[in-house]
Coordinates of C-alpha atoms and ligand atoms in Angstrom, one line a residue:
Chain A
M1 CA 125.1 121.0 107.8
S2 CA 124.2 119.4 104.5
A3 CA 121.7 120.9 102.1
P4 CA 118.1 120.7 103.3
L5 CA 116.2 117.7 102.2
L6 CA 112.8 119.3 103.0
S7 CA 112.4 123.0 102.7
L8 CA 109.1 124.7 103.6
S9 CA 109.0 128.4 102.6
G10 CA 106.1 130.5 103.8
I11 CA 103.5 127.8 103.6
S12 CA 100.0 128.5 104.8
R13 CA 96.7 126.7 105.0
H14 CA 93.5 128.5 105.8
F15 CA 90.2 127.0 106.7
G16 CA 87.9 129.9 106.2
A17 CA 89.0 132.5 108.7
L18 CA 91.1 129.9 110.7
K19 CA 94.8 130.0 109.8
A20 CA 95.7 126.4 110.7
V21 CA 99.2 126.8 109.3
D22 CA 100.3 130.4 109.0
D23 CA 103.4 131.4 107.0
V24 CA 105.6 128.6 108.2
S25 CA 109.2 128.2 107.0
I26 CA 111.4 125.3 108.1
D27 CA 114.5 123.7 106.6
V28 CA 115.1 120.1 107.5
P29 CA 118.7 119.0 106.6
T30 CA 119.3 115.5 105.2
G31 CA 119.7 113.0 108.0
A32 CA 118.1 115.2 110.6
R33 CA 115.9 114.0 113.5
H34 CA 113.5 117.0 113.6
A35 CA 110.7 117.2 116.1
L36 CA 107.6 119.3 115.7
I37 CA 105.8 120.1 118.9
G38 CA 103.1 122.4 120.0
P39 CA 99.8 122.4 121.9
N40 CA 96.7 120.7 120.5
G41 CA 95.4 122.4 117.4
A42 CA 98.7 124.1 116.7
G43 CA 98.6 122.8 113.1
K44 CA 101.1 120.0 113.3
S45 CA 99.0 117.4 111.5
T46 CA 97.9 120.0 109.0
L47 CA 101.5 120.9 108.3
F48 CA 102.2 117.2 107.6
R49 CA 99.3 117.1 105.2
L50 CA 100.7 120.0 103.3
V51 CA 104.1 118.2 103.0
T52 CA 102.6 114.9 101.9
G53 CA 100.2 116.6 99.5
S54 CA 97.0 115.1 100.9
M55 CA 95.9 118.7 101.3
P56 CA 96.9 121.6 99.0
V57 CA 98.6 124.6 100.4
S58 CA 96.9 128.0 100.4
S59 CA 100.3 129.6 99.7
G60 CA 104.0 129.0 99.9
T61 CA 106.2 126.3 98.4
V62 CA 107.4 122.8 99.5
T63 CA 110.8 121.7 98.2
L64 CA 112.1 118.2 98.5
G65 CA 115.8 117.5 97.7
G66 CA 116.0 120.8 95.8
S67 CA 112.9 120.4 93.5
D68 CA 109.6 122.1 94.0
I69 CA 106.9 119.6 94.8
T70 CA 104.2 122.0 95.7
R71 CA 102.1 121.1 92.7
L72 CA 102.7 117.3 92.7
P73 CA 99.8 115.0 93.6
E74 CA 100.2 113.0 96.8
F75 CA 101.2 109.7 95.1
R76 CA 104.0 111.3 93.1
R77 CA 105.4 112.9 96.3
A78 CA 105.3 109.5 97.9
R79 CA 107.2 108.0 95.1
R80 CA 109.9 110.7 95.6
G81 CA 110.4 109.2 99.0
I82 CA 108.0 110.8 101.4
S83 CA 106.4 108.3 103.8
Q84 CA 104.3 108.8 106.9
T85 CA 102.4 107.4 109.8
L86 CA 99.1 109.1 110.6
Q87 CA 97.9 110.3 113.9
H88 CA 94.9 108.1 113.6
S89 CA 95.9 104.7 112.4
S90 CA 95.1 104.3 108.7
L91 CA 95.5 100.7 107.8
F92 CA 93.9 98.0 105.6
L93 CA 91.5 96.5 108.1
S94 CA 90.3 93.5 106.2
Q95 CA 93.8 92.3 105.4
T96 CA 96.5 90.6 107.4
V97 CA 99.4 92.3 109.0
Q98 CA 101.8 90.9 106.4
Q99 CA 99.6 92.0 103.5
N100 CA 99.6 95.6 104.9
V101 CA 103.4 95.7 104.9
L102 CA 103.6 94.0 101.5
L103 CA 101.4 96.7 99.9
A104 CA 104.0 99.2 100.9
A105 CA 107.0 97.0 100.2
Q106 CA 106.0 95.6 96.8
R107 CA 106.0 99.1 95.2
Q108 CA 109.7 99.2 96.0
Y109 CA 110.4 95.9 94.3
G110 CA 108.5 96.6 91.1
T111 CA 106.2 93.6 91.6
R112 CA 103.1 95.8 92.0
H113 CA 102.1 95.4 88.3
A114 CA 102.6 91.7 88.3
I115 CA 99.3 90.2 87.1
V116 CA 100.2 86.7 88.0
P117 CA 101.3 85.7 91.5
R118 CA 105.0 85.3 91.4
E119 CA 107.4 84.8 94.2
Q120 CA 107.6 88.1 95.9
A121 CA 110.5 86.7 97.8
A122 CA 112.4 90.0 98.3
A123 CA 109.3 92.0 99.3
R124 CA 108.2 89.2 101.7
E125 CA 111.6 89.0 103.3
R126 CA 111.6 92.7 103.8
A127 CA 108.1 92.6 105.3
R128 CA 109.2 89.9 107.7
A129 CA 112.3 91.8 108.8
L130 CA 110.3 95.0 109.4
L131 CA 107.6 93.2 111.4
A132 CA 110.4 91.7 113.6
D133 CA 111.8 95.2 114.0
V134 CA 108.6 96.7 115.2
G135 CA 107.8 93.7 117.4
L136 CA 105.0 92.0 115.4
E137 CA 106.9 88.9 114.3
G138 CA 104.3 86.5 115.6
R139 CA 101.4 88.4 114.1
A140 CA 102.1 88.3 110.3
G141 CA 99.0 86.2 109.6
T142 CA 96.6 88.1 111.9
P143 CA 94.0 90.3 110.4
V144 CA 94.6 94.0 111.3
S145 CA 91.0 94.2 112.7
A146 CA 92.1 91.8 115.5
L147 CA 95.2 93.9 116.5
S148 CA 95.2 96.0 119.7
H149 CA 95.6 99.7 119.5
G150 CA 99.3 99.6 120.4
E151 CA 100.0 96.9 117.8
R152 CA 98.3 99.0 115.1
R153 CA 100.6 101.8 115.9
Q154 CA 103.6 99.5 115.6
L155 CA 102.2 98.2 112.2
E156 CA 101.9 101.8 111.0
V157 CA 105.6 102.3 111.6
A158 CA 106.4 99.1 109.7
V159 CA 104.2 100.1 106.8
A160 CA 105.8 103.6 106.7
L161 CA 109.3 102.1 106.7
A162 CA 108.5 99.5 104.1
C163 CA 108.3 102.4 101.6
Q164 CA 112.0 102.9 102.0
P165 CA 111.5 106.6 102.6
R166 CA 114.0 109.4 102.2
L167 CA 111.7 111.5 104.4
L168 CA 109.8 109.9 107.2
L169 CA 106.9 111.9 108.8
L170 CA 105.7 110.4 112.1
D171 CA 102.5 111.9 113.6
E172 CA 102.4 110.9 117.2
P173 CA 103.7 107.4 116.6
A174 CA 103.9 106.6 120.3
A175 CA 100.4 107.7 121.2
G176 CA 98.6 104.7 122.6
M177 CA 101.8 102.6 123.0
S178 CA 102.8 101.1 126.3
P179 CA 106.1 102.4 127.8
A180 CA 107.9 99.3 126.6
E181 CA 106.5 99.6 123.1
S182 CA 107.4 103.3 122.9
A183 CA 111.0 102.5 124.1
R184 CA 111.2 99.9 121.4
L185 CA 110.1 102.5 118.9
V186 CA 112.7 105.0 120.0
E187 CA 115.4 102.3 119.6
L188 CA 114.1 101.5 116.1
L189 CA 114.0 105.1 115.1
K190 CA 117.5 105.7 116.5
S191 CA 118.8 102.7 114.4
L192 CA 117.5 104.2 111.1
P193 CA 120.4 105.1 108.8
E194 CA 121.3 108.7 108.1
S195 CA 119.8 108.3 104.6
V196 CA 116.4 108.5 106.3
T197 CA 115.4 112.0 107.4
V198 CA 112.9 111.9 110.2
V199 CA 110.3 114.6 111.2
I200 CA 108.3 113.6 114.3
V201 CA 105.3 115.1 115.9
E202 CA 105.0 113.8 119.5
H203 CA 103.4 114.9 122.7
D204 CA 105.5 112.5 124.7
L205 CA 108.5 114.7 125.3
E206 CA 110.6 111.8 126.6
V207 CA 110.4 110.4 123.1
V208 CA 111.1 113.8 121.5
F209 CA 114.2 114.6 123.6
A210 CA 115.5 111.1 123.2
L211 CA 115.5 111.4 119.4
A212 CA 115.5 115.0 118.2
T213 CA 118.5 116.9 117.0
S214 CA 116.4 119.9 116.4
V215 CA 113.0 121.1 117.4
T216 CA 110.4 123.4 116.0
V217 CA 107.6 124.7 118.2
L218 CA 104.3 125.5 116.5
H219 CA 101.7 127.6 118.2
L220 CA 98.4 128.7 116.6
G221 CA 99.8 127.8 113.2
R222 CA 102.9 129.9 113.5
V223 CA 106.5 128.9 114.2
L224 CA 107.3 130.0 117.7
L225 CA 110.9 128.8 117.6
T226 CA 113.2 126.5 115.9
G227 CA 116.4 125.4 117.7
S228 CA 118.2 122.7 119.5
P229 CA 116.4 120.7 122.2
D230 CA 118.2 122.7 124.9
E231 CA 117.3 126.0 123.5
V232 CA 113.7 125.0 123.2
R233 CA 113.6 123.7 126.8
A234 CA 115.0 127.0 128.0
S235 CA 112.7 129.3 126.0
A236 CA 110.3 131.5 127.9
A237 CA 108.1 131.9 124.9
V238 CA 107.6 128.2 124.6
Q239 CA 106.8 127.9 128.3
E240 CA 104.2 130.5 127.9
A241 CA 102.6 128.9 124.9
Y242 CA 102.1 125.7 126.8
L243 CA 101.1 127.5 130.0
G244 CA 98.5 129.4 128.0
T245 CA 96.9 126.0 127.2
G246 CA 97.2 124.7 130.8
R247 CA 99.9 122.3 129.7
G248 CA 102.9 123.9 131.3
S249 CA 103.4 120.7 133.4
L250 CA 104.8 119.1 130.2
F251 CA 108.0 121.0 130.6
L252 CA 108.2 121.0 134.4
D253 CA 107.5 117.3 134.9
M254 CA 108.7 115.3 132.0
A255 CA 108.1 111.9 133.6
E256 CA 104.4 112.5 133.3
P257 CA 102.9 110.3 130.5
A258 CA 101.9 113.2 128.3
H259 CA 100.5 111.0 125.5
L260 CA 97.5 110.2 127.7
E261 CA 96.2 113.6 127.0
V262 CA 96.0 112.9 123.3
S263 CA 93.0 111.2 122.0
Chain B
M1 CA 118.0 95.1 99.6
S2 CA 116.8 95.8 103.1
L3 CA 117.7 98.7 105.3
P4 CA 119.8 97.8 108.3
V5 CA 117.0 98.6 110.7
G6 CA 117.1 96.9 114.1
T7 CA 117.7 93.2 114.5
P8 CA 115.9 90.5 112.5
A9 CA 113.8 88.0 114.4
T10 CA 115.8 85.1 115.9
P11 CA 115.5 81.8 113.9
A12 CA 114.2 80.2 117.1
A13 CA 111.3 82.6 117.2
I14 CA 110.4 81.8 113.6
A15 CA 110.7 78.1 114.1
S16 CA 108.3 78.1 117.0
T17 CA 105.5 79.6 115.0
T18 CA 106.1 77.9 111.7
P19 CA 105.2 74.1 111.8
P20 CA 101.5 74.3 112.6
R21 CA 101.1 77.0 110.0
T22 CA 102.8 75.3 107.2
A23 CA 100.7 72.1 107.8
E24 CA 97.6 74.2 107.7
R25 CA 98.8 76.0 104.7
R26 CA 99.6 72.7 102.9
T27 CA 96.1 71.3 103.4
G28 CA 94.7 74.6 102.4
R29 CA 96.8 74.7 99.2
L30 CA 95.9 71.0 98.4
L31 CA 92.2 71.9 98.8
R32 CA 92.6 75.0 96.6
V33 CA 94.1 72.9 93.8
A34 CA 92.2 69.6 94.3
L35 CA 88.7 71.0 94.7
P36 CA 88.6 73.0 91.5
L37 CA 90.0 69.9 89.6
V38 CA 87.3 67.6 91.1
V39 CA 84.6 70.2 90.2
L40 CA 86.0 70.4 86.7
V41 CA 86.0 66.7 86.2
V42 CA 82.5 66.3 87.5
L43 CA 81.3 69.2 85.3
A44 CA 83.1 67.7 82.2
A45 CA 81.3 64.4 82.8
V46 CA 77.9 66.0 83.0
P47 CA 76.9 65.6 79.3
L48 CA 77.5 61.8 79.6
F49 CA 74.8 61.4 82.1
V50 CA 72.4 64.4 81.8
A51 CA 69.8 65.2 79.1
P52 CA 70.6 68.0 76.6
F53 CA 68.2 70.4 78.4
G54 CA 70.2 70.0 81.6
T55 CA 73.6 70.6 79.9
S56 CA 72.2 73.7 78.1
T57 CA 71.0 75.1 81.5
L58 CA 74.4 74.3 82.9
S59 CA 76.1 76.1 80.0
R60 CA 74.0 79.2 80.8
I61 CA 75.0 78.9 84.5
L62 CA 78.7 78.7 83.6
I63 CA 78.5 81.7 81.3
F64 CA 76.5 83.8 83.8
A65 CA 79.0 82.7 86.5
L66 CA 82.0 83.9 84.5
F67 CA 80.1 87.2 84.0
A68 CA 79.4 87.4 87.7
V69 CA 83.0 86.7 88.7
S70 CA 84.1 89.4 86.3
L71 CA 81.8 91.8 88.2
D72 CA 83.1 90.6 91.5
L73 CA 86.5 91.8 90.5
L74 CA 85.0 95.3 90.5
V75 CA 82.4 95.0 93.3
G76 CA 84.1 92.7 95.8
V77 CA 87.8 93.2 95.1
T78 CA 88.1 96.8 94.0
G79 CA 85.0 98.1 95.8
L80 CA 83.3 99.6 92.7
P81 CA 79.7 98.5 92.6
S82 CA 78.7 98.8 89.0
L83 CA 75.0 99.0 87.9
G84 CA 75.9 98.8 84.2
H85 CA 78.2 95.8 83.9
A86 CA 75.8 94.2 81.4
A87 CA 76.9 96.8 78.9
Y88 CA 80.2 95.0 78.3
F89 CA 78.5 91.6 78.3
G90 CA 76.1 92.9 75.6
V91 CA 79.0 94.5 73.6
G92 CA 80.8 91.1 73.7
A93 CA 77.7 89.2 72.8
Y94 CA 77.0 91.4 69.8
A95 CA 80.6 91.4 68.7
A96 CA 80.8 87.6 68.8
G97 CA 77.5 87.3 67.0
L98 CA 78.5 89.7 64.2
V99 CA 81.9 88.0 63.8
A100 CA 80.3 84.6 63.6
I101 CA 77.7 85.8 61.1
H102 CA 79.9 87.9 58.8
W103 CA 83.4 86.5 59.2
T104 CA 84.0 83.2 61.0
A105 CA 82.5 81.0 63.7
E106 CA 85.8 79.2 64.0
G107 CA 86.6 78.1 67.6
V108 CA 87.6 80.8 69.9
V109 CA 87.9 83.7 67.4
P110 CA 84.4 85.2 68.1
V111 CA 84.8 84.9 71.8
L112 CA 88.3 86.5 71.8
V113 CA 86.9 89.3 69.7
A114 CA 84.1 89.6 72.2
A115 CA 86.6 89.9 75.1
A116 CA 88.6 92.5 73.2
A117 CA 85.4 94.4 72.4
G118 CA 84.3 94.3 76.0
A119 CA 87.7 95.6 77.2
V120 CA 87.7 98.4 74.6
A121 CA 84.1 99.4 75.5
A122 CA 85.1 99.4 79.2
G123 CA 88.2 101.4 78.5
A124 CA 86.2 104.0 76.5
T125 CA 83.6 104.5 79.2
G126 CA 85.5 103.5 82.4
W127 CA 87.9 106.4 82.4
L128 CA 85.0 108.6 83.2
A129 CA 83.2 106.3 85.6
V130 CA 86.2 105.4 87.8
R131 CA 87.0 109.1 88.4
S132 CA 83.9 109.3 90.5
G133 CA 83.0 107.4 93.6
G134 CA 80.0 106.4 95.6
V135 CA 76.6 107.3 94.3
Y136 CA 78.1 109.0 91.2
F137 CA 79.8 105.8 90.2
L138 CA 76.4 104.0 90.5
M139 CA 74.7 106.6 88.4
L140 CA 77.4 106.8 85.7
T141 CA 77.5 103.0 85.3
L142 CA 73.7 102.9 85.2
A143 CA 73.8 105.5 82.5
I144 CA 76.5 103.6 80.5
G145 CA 74.3 100.5 80.6
E146 CA 71.3 102.4 79.4
L147 CA 73.3 104.0 76.6
V148 CA 74.5 100.6 75.3
H149 CA 71.0 99.2 75.6
Q150 CA 69.6 102.1 73.6
L151 CA 72.3 101.8 71.0
A152 CA 71.5 98.1 70.5
Q153 CA 67.9 99.1 70.0
S154 CA 68.4 101.9 67.6
L155 CA 71.3 100.5 65.4
A156 CA 68.8 98.1 63.9
S157 CA 70.8 97.6 60.6
V158 CA 73.7 96.2 62.6
T159 CA 72.2 94.7 65.7
G160 CA 68.7 93.7 64.4
G161 CA 67.1 96.2 66.8
S162 CA 64.6 94.9 69.2
N163 CA 64.2 91.6 67.2
G164 CA 67.7 90.8 68.3
L165 CA 70.6 89.5 66.3
Y166 CA 69.6 86.0 65.1
G167 CA 71.0 83.4 62.7
I168 CA 74.3 83.2 64.6
P169 CA 76.0 80.0 63.3
T170 CA 77.1 77.2 65.7
V171 CA 80.7 77.2 66.9
R172 CA 83.1 75.4 64.6
I173 CA 86.2 73.5 65.5
G174 CA 88.5 72.9 62.6
G175 CA 85.7 73.7 60.2
T176 CA 83.3 71.2 61.7
P177 CA 80.3 72.7 63.4
L178 CA 79.6 71.5 67.0
T179 CA 76.1 70.2 66.5
L180 CA 75.7 68.2 69.7
P181 CA 74.8 70.2 72.8
G182 CA 77.4 68.2 74.7
Y183 CA 80.2 69.6 72.5
V184 CA 79.0 73.1 72.8
Y185 CA 78.9 72.6 76.6
W186 CA 82.5 71.4 76.6
F187 CA 83.5 74.4 74.6
V188 CA 81.7 76.7 77.1
L189 CA 83.2 74.8 80.0
A190 CA 86.8 75.1 78.7
V191 CA 86.5 78.8 78.0
T192 CA 84.7 79.7 81.2
G193 CA 87.3 77.6 83.1
L194 CA 90.1 79.5 81.6
G195 CA 88.3 82.8 82.1
Y196 CA 87.8 82.0 85.8
L197 CA 91.4 81.0 86.2
G198 CA 92.5 84.3 84.6
L199 CA 90.3 86.3 87.0
H200 CA 91.5 84.2 89.9
L201 CA 95.1 84.9 89.0
V202 CA 94.5 88.7 88.6
A203 CA 92.7 88.8 92.0
S204 CA 95.4 86.9 93.9
S205 CA 98.4 88.7 92.2
P206 CA 100.1 91.7 93.8
F207 CA 98.0 93.8 91.4
G208 CA 94.9 92.3 93.0
G209 CA 96.4 93.2 96.4
V210 CA 96.6 96.8 95.3
L211 CA 92.9 96.6 94.3
R212 CA 92.0 95.3 97.7
G213 CA 94.1 98.1 99.3
I214 CA 92.1 100.7 97.3
R215 CA 88.8 99.1 98.3
D216 CA 89.9 99.2 102.0
N217 CA 91.6 102.5 102.2
E218 CA 92.1 104.6 99.1
P219 CA 93.7 107.7 100.8
R220 CA 96.3 105.5 102.4
M221 CA 97.1 103.8 99.1
R222 CA 97.7 107.3 97.6
S223 CA 100.1 108.1 100.5
L224 CA 101.9 104.8 99.8
G225 CA 102.6 106.1 96.2
Y226 CA 99.8 104.4 94.3
S227 CA 97.6 106.2 91.8
P228 CA 94.1 104.7 92.6
F229 CA 92.7 106.0 89.3
R230 CA 95.1 103.9 87.2
Y231 CA 94.4 100.7 89.1
K232 CA 90.7 101.2 89.2
F233 CA 90.7 101.9 85.5
A234 CA 92.8 98.8 84.8
A235 CA 90.4 96.7 87.0
F236 CA 87.4 98.2 85.1
V237 CA 89.0 97.3 81.7
I238 CA 89.9 93.7 82.8
A239 CA 86.4 93.2 84.2
G240 CA 84.9 94.5 81.0
G241 CA 87.1 92.2 79.0
F242 CA 85.9 89.1 80.9
A243 CA 82.3 90.3 80.8
G244 CA 82.8 90.5 77.0
L245 CA 84.2 87.0 76.9
A246 CA 81.1 85.8 78.8
G247 CA 78.9 87.7 76.4
G248 CA 80.7 86.0 73.5
L249 CA 80.0 82.6 74.9
F250 CA 76.4 83.6 75.4
A251 CA 76.1 84.4 71.7
A252 CA 77.8 81.1 70.8
Q253 CA 75.5 79.1 73.0
V254 CA 72.1 80.8 72.7
R255 CA 72.7 82.1 69.1
L256 CA 70.4 85.0 69.6
V257 CA 71.4 88.3 71.1
T258 CA 68.8 90.9 72.1
P259 CA 69.2 94.4 73.6
S260 CA 68.1 93.2 77.0
E261 CA 71.4 91.4 77.3
A262 CA 73.0 94.8 77.8
G263 CA 70.1 96.2 79.8
F264 CA 69.5 97.1 83.4
T265 CA 67.7 93.8 84.3
T266 CA 70.8 91.8 83.3
S267 CA 73.1 94.2 85.2
A268 CA 70.8 93.9 88.3
L269 CA 70.7 90.1 88.0
V270 CA 74.5 89.8 87.8
L271 CA 74.9 92.1 90.8
L272 CA 72.4 90.0 92.6
A273 CA 74.4 86.9 91.8
V274 CA 77.6 88.6 93.2
I275 CA 75.9 89.7 96.4
L276 CA 74.1 86.4 96.9
G277 CA 77.3 84.5 96.5
G278 CA 79.4 86.8 98.6
A279 CA 81.3 89.7 97.1
G280 CA 85.1 89.5 97.0
S281 CA 85.4 85.7 97.2
L282 CA 85.3 85.1 93.4
W283 CA 83.9 81.5 94.0
G284 CA 80.8 82.6 95.9
P285 CA 79.3 84.5 92.9
I286 CA 79.5 81.3 90.9
L287 CA 77.0 79.7 93.3
G288 CA 75.0 83.0 93.3
A289 CA 74.9 82.8 89.5
A290 CA 73.6 79.3 89.6
V291 CA 70.8 80.3 91.9
V292 CA 69.9 83.3 89.8
V293 CA 69.9 81.4 86.5
L294 CA 67.9 78.5 87.9
V295 CA 65.3 80.6 89.5
R296 CA 65.0 82.8 86.4
D297 CA 65.2 80.2 83.6
A298 CA 63.9 77.0 85.1
L299 CA 61.3 78.2 87.5
G300 CA 60.4 81.5 85.9
P301 CA 58.0 80.1 83.2
D302 CA 56.1 78.0 85.8
L303 CA 55.4 81.0 87.8
D304 CA 53.6 83.1 85.2
G305 CA 56.4 85.5 84.8
H306 CA 56.8 86.0 88.5
G307 CA 60.5 85.0 88.3
P308 CA 61.8 88.4 89.1
L309 CA 59.5 88.6 92.1
L310 CA 60.7 85.3 93.3
L311 CA 64.3 86.5 92.8
G312 CA 63.6 89.6 94.8
I313 CA 62.3 87.5 97.7
V314 CA 65.3 85.1 97.4
F315 CA 67.5 88.2 97.5
V316 CA 65.9 89.7 100.6
L317 CA 66.0 86.4 102.4
A318 CA 69.6 85.8 101.4
V319 CA 70.8 89.2 102.6
Y320 CA 68.9 88.7 105.9
V321 CA 70.1 85.1 106.5
L322 CA 73.6 85.3 104.9
P323 CA 74.8 88.9 105.1
R324 CA 78.1 87.9 103.5
G325 CA 76.6 85.5 100.9
F326 CA 77.4 81.9 100.3
A327 CA 81.1 82.7 100.9
G328 CA 80.2 83.9 104.4
L329 CA 78.9 80.3 105.1
R330 CA 82.4 79.0 104.9
D331 CA 83.6 81.3 107.6
L332 CA 80.6 80.3 109.7
L333 CA 81.5 76.6 109.3
R334 CA 85.1 77.3 110.3
R335 CA 83.8 79.1 113.3
R336 CA 86.4 81.8 112.7
P337 CA 85.8 85.5 112.8
S338 CA 85.8 86.6 109.2
P339 CA 88.6 89.0 108.2
G340 CA 86.2 91.7 107.1
E341 CA 84.6 91.9 110.5
T342 CA 85.7 94.5 113.0
P343 CA 85.7 93.5 116.6
Ligands
ATP1 N1 89.9 119.8 107.4 C1 89.8 120.8 108.3 N2 88.8 121.7 108.2 C2 88.7 122.7 109.1 N3 89.5 122.9 110.1 C3 90.5 122.0 110.3 C4 90.7 120.9 109.4 N4 91.8 120.2 109.8 C5 92.3 120.9 110.8 N5 91.5 121.9 111.2 C6 91.8 122.8 112.3 O1 93.1 123.3 112.1 C7 93.7 123.4 113.4 C8 95.0 122.6 113.4 O2 94.6 121.2 113.4 P1 95.7 120.1 113.5 O3 95.0 118.8 113.4 O4 96.7 120.4 112.4 O5 96.4 120.3 114.9 P2 97.5 119.5 115.6 O6 98.6 120.4 116.0 O7 97.8 118.2 114.9 O8 96.7 119.1 117.0 P3 96.8 117.7 117.8 O9 97.9 117.8 118.7 O10 95.4 117.7 118.5 O11 96.9 116.6 116.9 C9 92.7 123.0 114.4 O12 92.0 124.1 115.0 C10 91.7 122.2 113.6 O13 90.4 122.3 114.2
MG2 MG1 97.6 116.2 115.1

């Protein structure tokens, strides 16, 4: 295994008495497809916020590519190659699909400071290719406010990829997608080059086990287990965590559309 | 360079969607170029047909329109509603007046100094204002406006205090003063035209796109690697610069600058013009400015000083009838859902 791209050591985040993330340590190697699963309220989204810097840690350190980024503001971390999709779509509603992707792409092409409109040919071409990849090729000129929920999720992925991330954090990207759309997403994520390291939070375990090379299970803010998909499936402790929340069926009947439970 | 993700769309898929759109885009582009040119030609011909009083009113409209469009860059494009934008208009007006009195009234020198002064003033005060948001931004910009207003009052040896700065010489071109009102009007038209073009380019550039992104979703911009503060600050300085330019033209045309140019009433009126015209469209506030100036200057004296009252009524009606200003009318006419609306 190569050196970890992302290394979390003992990070915690408290909300008053609630320990949403409690002393979590995870190493994600470069090129990994790492899944983060756990029942509702386990702290998965909060953990992502600590990695992206949209929320400060209470304690612990976050290391990216060997350098400590715990004190860096969010936009600086993003420039070091962290990109994300959020659990609840966060897009630019008054703008078109293409403009949404361009905002992310133009930063990569150094045209963001351009004061006069110049041909953003490279950024536009990249945006067009990404929209085709996620299945929105006919929708470039549509305002985001007119997109369906599933289409917005697809656009989220295109925006996140337009940043050309080293580390891609996906928070329930398939939630609200149709089975066909989520199959397309899995294909797209599988086709990403090794230079992109992916960490995915997903309740749809079909998606998780189709992609993941390693899995971390969070429960009540703590790491229950990190291991290969098979180890996780076999673990009694994991079964119990899910059974405790009445969601044991997730592991017994994987065909069930688990993402319907997420709102 | 693009990452080898998935397969690109087939050429056939693109071809099937392209033709109607390019046709639409072409007429759109033609309109976008031709319409401003026609308007410019008509405006340039005005002094040949209209009495001097009319051209002077039109000059005031043009100047106030440039001022309003500069505010629209903040309010409509960046999402920063300023209550003190007249501060930079006033700074520009005083700067141009002082340059013309003490140094030179030659051509564009006073107005360029005015633009620089507006930008510097906006830079000096904006770094504080743009750090805050919401109500705090309103209060801070209000305070900045009042501060400049008070300074203009109290620095009487420089600004003439509440009597105003008078005796500003007429604009000169190549040493010859522009005595005819028509010439001054053309000077104003040329500079406001260029100013408007500049603001238009800023708003439609990638930089303008970032400003709109910040307006729509600031946290997401941060997670895409943008520092909203820097962009908001840059927008504030640019808007201040163009407000200063408009102030400089005001000094050149009216040749009297009083503290009220920097005061709250002026700030409120220009914000009214932006909202009346439709924030974010850039061209809407030009129409809004025309309405505000006409009601205030032309009708005001006939109404025993009830101009502000009338403006208030116009404002309430406008917001009720046209929630998105004059710019919203265009979307109504096209019978298309406006992009800002959520379904
Ligand atoms: N800003 C906040 N203030 C207070 N409590 C919070 C905040 N954000 C999250 N929490 C709490 O922290 C816990 C973890 O929340 P988090 O959103 O990280 O869970 P999750 O694993 O993403 O759940 P889900 O599967 O429902 O998305 C929850 O109990 C939540 O109520
Ligand atoms: Mg979550």
